[in-house]
Coordinates of C-alpha atoms in Angstrom, one line a residue:
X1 CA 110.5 -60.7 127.2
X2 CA 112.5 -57.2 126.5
X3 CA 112.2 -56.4 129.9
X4 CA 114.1 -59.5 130.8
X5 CA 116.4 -59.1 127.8
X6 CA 120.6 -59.4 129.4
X7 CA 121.5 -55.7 127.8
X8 CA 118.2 -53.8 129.3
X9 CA 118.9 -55.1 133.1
X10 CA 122.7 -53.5 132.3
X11 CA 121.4 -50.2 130.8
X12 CA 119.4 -50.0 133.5
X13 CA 121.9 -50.9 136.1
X14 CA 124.8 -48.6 135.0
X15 CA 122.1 -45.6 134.8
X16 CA 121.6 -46.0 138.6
X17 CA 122.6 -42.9 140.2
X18 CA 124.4 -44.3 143.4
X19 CA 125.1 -40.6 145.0
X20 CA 128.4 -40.4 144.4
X21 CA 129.4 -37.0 144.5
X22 CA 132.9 -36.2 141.7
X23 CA 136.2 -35.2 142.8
X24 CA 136.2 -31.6 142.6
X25 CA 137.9 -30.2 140.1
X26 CA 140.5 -26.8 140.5
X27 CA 139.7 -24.5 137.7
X28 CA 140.5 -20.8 136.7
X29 CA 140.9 -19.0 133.4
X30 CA 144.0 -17.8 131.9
X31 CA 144.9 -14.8 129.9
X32 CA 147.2 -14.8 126.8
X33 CA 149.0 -11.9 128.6
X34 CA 150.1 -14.6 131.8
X35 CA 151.1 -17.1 129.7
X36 CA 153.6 -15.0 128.3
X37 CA 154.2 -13.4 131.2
X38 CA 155.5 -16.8 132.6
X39 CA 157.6 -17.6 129.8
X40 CA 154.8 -19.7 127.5
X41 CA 154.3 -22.3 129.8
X42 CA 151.7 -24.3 129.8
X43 CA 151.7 -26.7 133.0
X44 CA 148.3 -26.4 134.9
X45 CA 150.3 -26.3 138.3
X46 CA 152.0 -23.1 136.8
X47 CA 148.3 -21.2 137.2
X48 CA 147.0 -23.0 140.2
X49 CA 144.2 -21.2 141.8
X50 CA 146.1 -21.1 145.3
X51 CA 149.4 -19.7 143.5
X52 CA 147.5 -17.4 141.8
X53 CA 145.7 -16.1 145.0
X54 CA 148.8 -15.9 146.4
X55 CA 150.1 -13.5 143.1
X56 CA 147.3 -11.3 143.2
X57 CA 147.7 -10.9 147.2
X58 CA 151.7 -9.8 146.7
X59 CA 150.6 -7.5 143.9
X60 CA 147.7 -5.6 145.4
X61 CA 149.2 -6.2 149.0
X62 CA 150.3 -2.9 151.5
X63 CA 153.9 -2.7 150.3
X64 CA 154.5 -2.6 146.5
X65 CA 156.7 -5.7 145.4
X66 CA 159.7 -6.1 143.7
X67 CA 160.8 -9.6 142.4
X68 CA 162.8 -11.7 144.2
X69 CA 165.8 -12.1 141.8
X70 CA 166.4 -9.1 139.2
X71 CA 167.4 -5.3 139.3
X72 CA 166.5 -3.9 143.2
X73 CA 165.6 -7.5 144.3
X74 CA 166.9 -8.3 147.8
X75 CA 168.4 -11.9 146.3
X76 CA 171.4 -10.9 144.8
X77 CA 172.6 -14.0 143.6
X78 CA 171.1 -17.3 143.1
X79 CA 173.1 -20.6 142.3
X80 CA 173.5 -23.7 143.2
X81 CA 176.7 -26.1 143.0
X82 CA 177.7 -27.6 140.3
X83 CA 177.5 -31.8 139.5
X84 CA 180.6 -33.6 140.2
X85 CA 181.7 -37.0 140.5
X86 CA 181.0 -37.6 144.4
X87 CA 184.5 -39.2 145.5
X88 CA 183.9 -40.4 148.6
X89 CA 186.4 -41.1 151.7
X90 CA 186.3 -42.4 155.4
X91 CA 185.0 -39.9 158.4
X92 CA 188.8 -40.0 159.6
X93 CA 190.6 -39.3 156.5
X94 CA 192.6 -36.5 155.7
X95 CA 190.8 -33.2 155.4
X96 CA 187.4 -35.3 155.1
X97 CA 184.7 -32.6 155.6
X98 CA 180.9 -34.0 155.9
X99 CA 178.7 -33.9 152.6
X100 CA 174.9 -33.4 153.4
X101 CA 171.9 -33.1 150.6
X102 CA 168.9 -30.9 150.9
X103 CA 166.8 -33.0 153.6
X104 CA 169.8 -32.8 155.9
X105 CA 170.0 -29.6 155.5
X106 CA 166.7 -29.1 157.4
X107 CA 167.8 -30.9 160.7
X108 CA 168.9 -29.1 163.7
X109 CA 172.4 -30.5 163.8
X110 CA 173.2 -32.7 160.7
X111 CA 174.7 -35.6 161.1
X112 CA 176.3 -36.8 157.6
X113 CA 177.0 -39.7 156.5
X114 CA 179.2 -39.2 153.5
X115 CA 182.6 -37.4 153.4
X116 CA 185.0 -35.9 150.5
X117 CA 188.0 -34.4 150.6
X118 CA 187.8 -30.7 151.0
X119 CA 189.9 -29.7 148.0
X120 CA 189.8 -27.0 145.3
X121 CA 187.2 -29.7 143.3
X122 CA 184.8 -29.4 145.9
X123 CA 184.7 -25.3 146.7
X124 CA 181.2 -24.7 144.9
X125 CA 179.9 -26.6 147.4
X126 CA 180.5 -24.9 150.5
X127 CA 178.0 -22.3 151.7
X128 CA 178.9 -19.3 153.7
X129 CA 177.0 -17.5 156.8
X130 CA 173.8 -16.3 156.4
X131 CA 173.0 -17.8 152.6
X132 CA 168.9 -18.6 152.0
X133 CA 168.7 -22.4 151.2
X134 CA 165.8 -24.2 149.7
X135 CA 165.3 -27.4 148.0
X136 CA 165.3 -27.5 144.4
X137 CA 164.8 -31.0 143.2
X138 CA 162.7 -33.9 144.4
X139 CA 161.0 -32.1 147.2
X140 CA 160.9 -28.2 146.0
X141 CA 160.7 -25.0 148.6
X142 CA 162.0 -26.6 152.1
X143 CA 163.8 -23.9 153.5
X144 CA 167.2 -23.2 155.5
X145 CA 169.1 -20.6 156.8
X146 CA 173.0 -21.1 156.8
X147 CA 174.6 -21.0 160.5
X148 CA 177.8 -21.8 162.3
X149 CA 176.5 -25.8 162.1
X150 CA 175.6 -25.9 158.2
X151 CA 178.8 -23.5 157.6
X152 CA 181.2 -26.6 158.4
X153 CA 179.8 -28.9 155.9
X154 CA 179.7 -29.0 151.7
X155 CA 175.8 -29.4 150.4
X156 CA 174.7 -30.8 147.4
X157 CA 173.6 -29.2 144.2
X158 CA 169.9 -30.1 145.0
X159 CA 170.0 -27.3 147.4
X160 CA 169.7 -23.8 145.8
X161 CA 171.9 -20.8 147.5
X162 CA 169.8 -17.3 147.8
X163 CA 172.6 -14.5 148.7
X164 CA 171.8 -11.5 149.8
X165 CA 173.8 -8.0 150.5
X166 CA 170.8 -7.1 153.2
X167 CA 168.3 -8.9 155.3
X168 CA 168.7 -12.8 154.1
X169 CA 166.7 -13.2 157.4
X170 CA 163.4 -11.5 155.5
X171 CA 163.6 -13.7 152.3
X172 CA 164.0 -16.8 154.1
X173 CA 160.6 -16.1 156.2
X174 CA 158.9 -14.4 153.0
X175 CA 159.4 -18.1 151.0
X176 CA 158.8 -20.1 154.1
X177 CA 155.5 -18.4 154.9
X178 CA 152.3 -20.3 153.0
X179 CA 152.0 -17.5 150.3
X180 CA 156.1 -17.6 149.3
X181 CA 155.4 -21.8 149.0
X182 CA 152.6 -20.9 147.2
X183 CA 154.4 -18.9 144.6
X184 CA 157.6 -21.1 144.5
X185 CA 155.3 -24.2 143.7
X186 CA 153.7 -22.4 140.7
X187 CA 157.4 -22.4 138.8
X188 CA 158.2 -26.2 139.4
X189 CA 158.8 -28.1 136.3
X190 CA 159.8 -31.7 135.3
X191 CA 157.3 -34.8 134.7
X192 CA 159.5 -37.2 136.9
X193 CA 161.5 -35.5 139.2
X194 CA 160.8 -31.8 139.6
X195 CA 163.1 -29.0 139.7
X196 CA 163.3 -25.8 139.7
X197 CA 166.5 -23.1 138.7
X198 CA 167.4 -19.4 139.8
X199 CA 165.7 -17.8 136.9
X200 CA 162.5 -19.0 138.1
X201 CA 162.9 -16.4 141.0
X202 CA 162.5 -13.6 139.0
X203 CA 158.5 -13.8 138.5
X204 CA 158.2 -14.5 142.1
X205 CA 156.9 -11.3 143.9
X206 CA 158.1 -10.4 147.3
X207 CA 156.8 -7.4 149.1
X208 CA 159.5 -4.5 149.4
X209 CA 158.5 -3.7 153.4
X210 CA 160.0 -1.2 155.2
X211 CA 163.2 -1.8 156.4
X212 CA 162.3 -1.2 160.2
X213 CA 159.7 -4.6 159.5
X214 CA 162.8 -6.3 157.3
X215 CA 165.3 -6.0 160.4
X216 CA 163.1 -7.2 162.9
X217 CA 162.1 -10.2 160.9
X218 CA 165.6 -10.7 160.0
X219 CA 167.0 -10.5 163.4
X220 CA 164.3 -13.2 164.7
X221 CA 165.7 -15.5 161.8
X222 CA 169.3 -14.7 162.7
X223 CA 168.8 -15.7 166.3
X224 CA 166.7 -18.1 165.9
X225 CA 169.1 -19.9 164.2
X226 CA 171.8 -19.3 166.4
X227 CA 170.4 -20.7 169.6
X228 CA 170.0 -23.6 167.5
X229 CA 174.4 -23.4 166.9
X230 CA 174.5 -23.2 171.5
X231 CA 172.0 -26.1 171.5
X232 CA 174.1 -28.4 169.2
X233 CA 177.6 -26.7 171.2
X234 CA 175.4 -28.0 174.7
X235 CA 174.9 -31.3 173.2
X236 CA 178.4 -31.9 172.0
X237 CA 179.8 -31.0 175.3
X238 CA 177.3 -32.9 177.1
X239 CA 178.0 -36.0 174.4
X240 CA 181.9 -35.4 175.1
X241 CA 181.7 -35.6 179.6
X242 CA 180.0 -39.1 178.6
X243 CA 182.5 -40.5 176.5
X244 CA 185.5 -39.1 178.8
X245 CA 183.7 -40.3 182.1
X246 CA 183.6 -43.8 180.6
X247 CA 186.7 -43.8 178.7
X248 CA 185.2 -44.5 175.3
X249 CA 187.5 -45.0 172.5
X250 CA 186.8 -44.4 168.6
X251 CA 184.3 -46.7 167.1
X252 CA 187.3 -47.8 165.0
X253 CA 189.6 -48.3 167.8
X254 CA 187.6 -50.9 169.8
X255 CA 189.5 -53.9 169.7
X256 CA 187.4 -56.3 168.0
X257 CA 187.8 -60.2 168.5
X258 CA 187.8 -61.6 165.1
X259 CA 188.7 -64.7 164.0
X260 CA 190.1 -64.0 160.7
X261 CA 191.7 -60.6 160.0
X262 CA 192.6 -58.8 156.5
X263 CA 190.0 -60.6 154.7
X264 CA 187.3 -58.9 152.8
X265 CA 184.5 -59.3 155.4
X266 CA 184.1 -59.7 159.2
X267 CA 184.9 -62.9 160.2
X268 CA 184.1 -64.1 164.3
X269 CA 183.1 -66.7 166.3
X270 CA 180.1 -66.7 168.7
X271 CA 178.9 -69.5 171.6
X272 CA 176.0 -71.4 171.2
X273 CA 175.0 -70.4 174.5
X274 CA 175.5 -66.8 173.2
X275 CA 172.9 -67.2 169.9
X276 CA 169.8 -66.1 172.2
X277 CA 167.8 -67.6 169.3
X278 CA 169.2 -65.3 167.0
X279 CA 170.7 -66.4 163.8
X280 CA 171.0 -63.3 162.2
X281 CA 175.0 -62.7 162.0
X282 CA 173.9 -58.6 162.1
X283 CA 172.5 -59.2 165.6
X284 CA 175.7 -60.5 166.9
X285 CA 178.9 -57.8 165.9
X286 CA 181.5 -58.0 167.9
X287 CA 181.4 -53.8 167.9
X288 CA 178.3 -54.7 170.3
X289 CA 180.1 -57.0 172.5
X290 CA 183.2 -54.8 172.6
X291 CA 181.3 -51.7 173.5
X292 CA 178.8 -53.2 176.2
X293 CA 182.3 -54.7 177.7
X294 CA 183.9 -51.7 178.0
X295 CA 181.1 -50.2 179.8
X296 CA 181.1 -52.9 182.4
X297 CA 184.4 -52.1 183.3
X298 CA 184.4 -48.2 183.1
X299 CA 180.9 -47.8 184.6
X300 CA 179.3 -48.4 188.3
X301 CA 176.3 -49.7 187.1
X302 CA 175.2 -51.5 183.4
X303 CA 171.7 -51.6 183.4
X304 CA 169.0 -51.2 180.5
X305 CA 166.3 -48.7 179.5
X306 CA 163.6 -51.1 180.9
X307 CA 164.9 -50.4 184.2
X308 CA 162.4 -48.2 186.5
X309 CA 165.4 -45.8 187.3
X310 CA 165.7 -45.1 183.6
X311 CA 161.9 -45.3 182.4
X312 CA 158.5 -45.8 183.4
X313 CA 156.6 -46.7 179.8
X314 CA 158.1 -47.7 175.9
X315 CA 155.6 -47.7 173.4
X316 CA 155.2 -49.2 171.1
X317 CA 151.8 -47.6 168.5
X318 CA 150.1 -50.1 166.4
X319 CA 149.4 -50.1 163.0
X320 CA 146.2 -48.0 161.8
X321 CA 144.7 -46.5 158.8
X322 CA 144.8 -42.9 158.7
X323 CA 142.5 -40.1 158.4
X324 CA 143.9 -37.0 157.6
X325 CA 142.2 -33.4 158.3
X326 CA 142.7 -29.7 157.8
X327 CA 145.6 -28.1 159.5
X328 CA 142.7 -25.9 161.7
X329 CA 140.8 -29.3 162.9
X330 CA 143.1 -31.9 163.4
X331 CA 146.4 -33.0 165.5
X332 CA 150.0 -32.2 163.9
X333 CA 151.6 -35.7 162.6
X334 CA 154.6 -36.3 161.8
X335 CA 157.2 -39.3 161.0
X336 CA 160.6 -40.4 161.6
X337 CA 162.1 -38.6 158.8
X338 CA 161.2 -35.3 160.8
X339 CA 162.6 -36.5 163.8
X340 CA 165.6 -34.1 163.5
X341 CA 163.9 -31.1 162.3
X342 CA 162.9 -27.8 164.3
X343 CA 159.5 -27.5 162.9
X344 CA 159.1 -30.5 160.9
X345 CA 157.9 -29.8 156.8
X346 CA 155.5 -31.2 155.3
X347 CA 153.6 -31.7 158.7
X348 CA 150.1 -33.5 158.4
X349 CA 147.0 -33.6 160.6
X350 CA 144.9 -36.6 162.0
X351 CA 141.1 -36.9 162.8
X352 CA 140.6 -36.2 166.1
X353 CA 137.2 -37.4 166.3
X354 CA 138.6 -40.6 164.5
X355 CA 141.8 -41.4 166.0
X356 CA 141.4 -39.2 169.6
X357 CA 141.6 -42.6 172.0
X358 CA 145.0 -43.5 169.9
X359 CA 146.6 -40.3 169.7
X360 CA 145.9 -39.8 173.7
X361 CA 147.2 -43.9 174.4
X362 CA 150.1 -44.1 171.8
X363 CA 150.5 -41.3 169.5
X364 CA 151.2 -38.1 171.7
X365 CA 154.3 -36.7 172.5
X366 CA 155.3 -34.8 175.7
X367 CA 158.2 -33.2 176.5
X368 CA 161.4 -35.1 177.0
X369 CA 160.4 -38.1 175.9
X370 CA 163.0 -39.7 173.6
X371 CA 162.1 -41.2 170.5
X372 CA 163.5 -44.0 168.2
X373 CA 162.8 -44.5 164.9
X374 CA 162.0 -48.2 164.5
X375 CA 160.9 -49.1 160.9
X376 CA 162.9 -48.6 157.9
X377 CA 165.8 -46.0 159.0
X378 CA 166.6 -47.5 162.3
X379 CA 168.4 -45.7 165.3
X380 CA 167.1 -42.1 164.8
X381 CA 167.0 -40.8 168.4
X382 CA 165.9 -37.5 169.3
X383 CA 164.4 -35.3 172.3
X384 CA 161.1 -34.1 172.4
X385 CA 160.7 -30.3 172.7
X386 CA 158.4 -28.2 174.3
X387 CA 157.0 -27.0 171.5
X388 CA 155.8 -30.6 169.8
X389 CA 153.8 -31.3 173.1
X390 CA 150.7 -32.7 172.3
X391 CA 151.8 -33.6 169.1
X392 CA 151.6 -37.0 167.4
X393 CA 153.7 -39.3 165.8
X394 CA 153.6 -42.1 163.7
X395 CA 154.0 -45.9 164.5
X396 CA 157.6 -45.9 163.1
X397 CA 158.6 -44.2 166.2
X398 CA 158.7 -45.7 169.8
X399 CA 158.9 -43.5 172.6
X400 CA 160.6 -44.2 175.6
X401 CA 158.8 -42.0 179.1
X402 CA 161.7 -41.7 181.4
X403 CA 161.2 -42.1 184.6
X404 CA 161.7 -38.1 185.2
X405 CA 163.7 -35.0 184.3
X406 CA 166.8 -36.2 186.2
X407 CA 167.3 -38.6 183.8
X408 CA 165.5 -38.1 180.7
X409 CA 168.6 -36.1 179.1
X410 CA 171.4 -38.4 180.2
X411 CA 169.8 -41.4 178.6
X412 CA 168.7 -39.2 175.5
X413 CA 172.4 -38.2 175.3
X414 CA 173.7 -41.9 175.5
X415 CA 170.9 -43.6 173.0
X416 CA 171.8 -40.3 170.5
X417 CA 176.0 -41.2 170.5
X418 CA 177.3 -43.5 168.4
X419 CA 177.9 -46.1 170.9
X420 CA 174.1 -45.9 171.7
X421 CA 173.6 -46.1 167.6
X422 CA 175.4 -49.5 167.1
X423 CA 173.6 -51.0 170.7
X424 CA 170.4 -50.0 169.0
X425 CA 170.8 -51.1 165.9
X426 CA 172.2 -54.5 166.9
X427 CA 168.3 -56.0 167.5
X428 CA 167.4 -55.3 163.3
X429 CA 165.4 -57.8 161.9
X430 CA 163.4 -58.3 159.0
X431 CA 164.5 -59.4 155.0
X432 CA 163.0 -56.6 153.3
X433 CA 161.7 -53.8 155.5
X434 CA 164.1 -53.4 158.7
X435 CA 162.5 -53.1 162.1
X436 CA 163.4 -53.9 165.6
X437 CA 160.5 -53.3 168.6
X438 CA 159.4 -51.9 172.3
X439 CA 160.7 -55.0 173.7
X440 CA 164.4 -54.6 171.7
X441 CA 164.3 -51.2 173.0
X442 CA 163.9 -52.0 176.8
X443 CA 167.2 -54.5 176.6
X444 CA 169.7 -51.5 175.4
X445 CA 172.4 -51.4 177.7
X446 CA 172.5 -48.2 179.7
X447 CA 175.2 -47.2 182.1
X448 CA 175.3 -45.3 185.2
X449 CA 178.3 -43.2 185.6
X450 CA 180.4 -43.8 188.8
X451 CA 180.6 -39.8 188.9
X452 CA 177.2 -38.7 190.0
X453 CA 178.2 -35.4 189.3
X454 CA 178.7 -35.8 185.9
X455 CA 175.8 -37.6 184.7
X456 CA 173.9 -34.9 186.8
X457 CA 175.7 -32.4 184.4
X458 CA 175.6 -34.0 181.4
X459 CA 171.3 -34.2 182.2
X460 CA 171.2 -30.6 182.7
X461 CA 173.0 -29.6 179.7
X462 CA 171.1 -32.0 177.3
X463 CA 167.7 -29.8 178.8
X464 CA 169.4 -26.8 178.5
X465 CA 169.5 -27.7 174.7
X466 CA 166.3 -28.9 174.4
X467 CA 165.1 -25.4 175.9
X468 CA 167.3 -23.1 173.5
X469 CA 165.8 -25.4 170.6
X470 CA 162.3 -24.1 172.3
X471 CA 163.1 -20.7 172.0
X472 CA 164.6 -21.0 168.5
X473 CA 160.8 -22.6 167.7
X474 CA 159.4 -19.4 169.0
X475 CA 161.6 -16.7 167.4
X476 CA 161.0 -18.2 163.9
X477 CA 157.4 -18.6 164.4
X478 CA 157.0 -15.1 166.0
X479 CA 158.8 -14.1 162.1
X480 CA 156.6 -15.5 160.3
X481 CA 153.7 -14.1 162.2
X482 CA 155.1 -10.8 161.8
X483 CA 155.3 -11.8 157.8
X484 CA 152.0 -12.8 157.5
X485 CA 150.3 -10.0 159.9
X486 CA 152.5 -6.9 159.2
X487 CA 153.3 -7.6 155.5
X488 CA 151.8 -10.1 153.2
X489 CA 148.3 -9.7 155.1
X490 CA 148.6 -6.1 156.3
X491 CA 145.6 -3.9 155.7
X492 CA 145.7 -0.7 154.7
X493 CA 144.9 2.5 156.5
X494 CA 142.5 3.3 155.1
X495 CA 140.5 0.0 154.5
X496 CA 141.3 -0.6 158.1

């Protein structure tokens, strides 16, 4: 009767050992002596093991290390600028200069969306030449380097401004290299969003190399950064021949049918026979029809991106679950917020042995493809280098094979403009999440210039880009190489 008793079967069930193995658990022990060495703090993340690791590696490394921010630190100053009331204007007003945060900051050639009035209010939030940037809120450590591009724009306060008198080339590799993100995330703090502020700096350890190492991984920074400036000069000029060869005019100047004017909202009319089973007033703008008119008249040819002269393939990815690996193991992943990015942050790696047949079907990128973000942000378009080949991309993205190199940067140029932007755009559906599909993308209007010469042109110098963006991959990578080989990892003579 016991045996059959309802509590016995439950003991017995719940002491069933079902092999499942525990979450392992980071642990390390912590001397009195650290705690106060980092200011009696008593966050777990602030004595991680890998942070830690990282410590000990600076400290017993070749080159004897002085902190980053203090007396005979290369940072002389660190700051960031100051909260304000964000007045914001229109792109064409009077001194309107673009305002980016600290995820802009990251792209290759910003493209803001918000403007202020460049004014006396505003002056703590430009950043001059050469100035380390890095994230300090939300998302902490993504790194920058200020060029001719970010020069011409006011950041926010989220992005924290390392100055240095010598070598701001060397920081900015030191604190992008695994060990400096190692370090920086061990001084985070905040329970909801996380921050960190310039006196944190001061118990991070950088090693004091010898200045013949600190110039050559300063000057890789430096140029890397400014082939990125020529790239983004090739692409405006390239971006500029296309809008003169078809006589585009302002987005604001396009003269816009509307049936009501000076009322608060956009009021027009459209044909029954022009609905095409769309209801959605978004889909039918008349910015769309005023810009896909004025290429018919300005254009020899108005075709779309499904045309075989343009492309051969769109995909499309579907939806699948994930399985993530080691950096060593798997394939690089990345999303459509990287899209913009050199060498995307935050990268992540799929299974290979899981998702292989996808990743070689849908997911892999090859050089000059042109991808569109198509979930969520919509109309993200950029070119793919020759450094992501082989890397994969997430189902957000559709990529558009052209039909070969004497194309594939003409029609990246046009889908990348702003005229391109509002024809993509147009096909957005969907109440909550936005999202338009491979079968939206192959009706965008593309036209072929009546000056072949031109479009020729503009092709080549849209390449051109995409190969100084290549190079700019392989100077920075070939600095932090030299951080991690020469310096952080170096060896010493003796031991060697």
């Amino acid at each position: 009767m016991v045996n059959n008793n309802l509590t016995s079967q439950l003991t017995e069930t719940l002491s069933v050992d079902n092999g499942t193995d525990e979450t392992p658990i980071k642990w390390c022990s912590v001397s009195l002596s650290e705690v106060l060495e980092k200011g009696n703090r008593l966050e777990a993340s602030v004595y991680d093991v890998e942070s830690k690791q990282a410590y000990a590696r600076i400290k017993d490394g070749i080159y004897p290390p002085v902190y980053l921010l203090g007396i005979n630190s290369p940072v002389k100053k660190a700051h960031y600028g100051g909260r304000l009331k964000r007045n914001y204007v229109e792109k064409n007003s009077k001194n309107a200069i673009g305002f980016i945060g600290s995820s802009e900051m990251l792209d290759i050639n910003p493209q803001p969306l918000k403007f202020m009035v460049d004014d006396e209010r505003v002056s703590n939030l430009h950043v001059k030449r050469g100035t380390v940037l890095m994230s300090r809120s939300g998302t902490i450590g993504n790194m920058s380097f200020v060029n001719e591009t970010l020069e011409k724009f006011l950041i926010s306060e989220h992005a924290m401004r390392l100055e240095c008198d010598d070598y701001p080339g060397y920081v900015y590799a030191f604190l992008k290299s695994k060990t400096g993100q190692a370090l920086i995330q061990a001084n985070i703090y905040g329970s909801v969003i996380q921050q960190i502020e310039p006196e944190h700096l001061t118990g991070i350890p950088i090693p004091n190399a010898p200045n013949e190492i600190k110039s050559e991984i300063d000057n890789l920074v430096s140029r890397s950064y400014s082939l990125r400036d020529e790239s983004n000069v090739l692409i405006e000029k390239a971006t500029q021949l296309m809008i003169k060869e078809l006589c585009l005019p302002a987005i604001e100047n396009f003269d816009l049918k509307l049936f009501k004017r000076n009322v608060p909202v956009d009021t027009f009319n459209v044909k029954l026979s022009g609905l095409t089973y769309r209801l959605d007033a978004s889909y039918h703008v008349p910015i769309v029809d005023a810009i896909t008119q004025h290429l018919k008249e300005n254009c020899r040819e108005l075709t779309t991106v499904a045309d075989t002269r343009i492309s051969k393939r769109i995909v499309l990815p579907g939806r699948f679950k994930r399985i993530y690996v080691e950096e060593n193991v798997g394939r690089v992943f990345i999303g459509g917020k990287q899209l913009w990015e050199l060498d995307p942050c935050n990268k992540k790696y799929l299974s290979l042995s899981k998702h292989g047949d996808r990743i070689k079907e849908q997911l892999e990128l090859h050089e000059n493809m042109t991808l569109i973000t198509c979930s969520g942000t919509i109309g993200k378009v950029s070119l793919v280098g020759k450094h992501w080949e082989n890397w994969a991309a997430n189902q957000h993205i559709i990529r558009i094979v052209p039909a070969d190199n004497s194309v594939a940067g003409y029609l990246n140029t046009f889908l990348a403009s702003e005229y391109g932007y509002h024809l993509i755009t147009r096909h957005t559906y969907g109440a909550v999440i936005d999202e338009i599909d491979d079968l939206h993308v192959s009706k965008i209007p593309i036209p072929i210039l009546k000056n072949q010469d031109i479009q020729r042109l503009i092709n080549v110098l849209t390449l051109q880009a995409n190969e100084k963006r290549y190079e700019a991959y392989k100077l920075e990578q070939m600095a932090l190489k030299i951080m991690d080989n020469e310096v952080i990892y170096a060896k010493r003579p003796e031991l060697v």
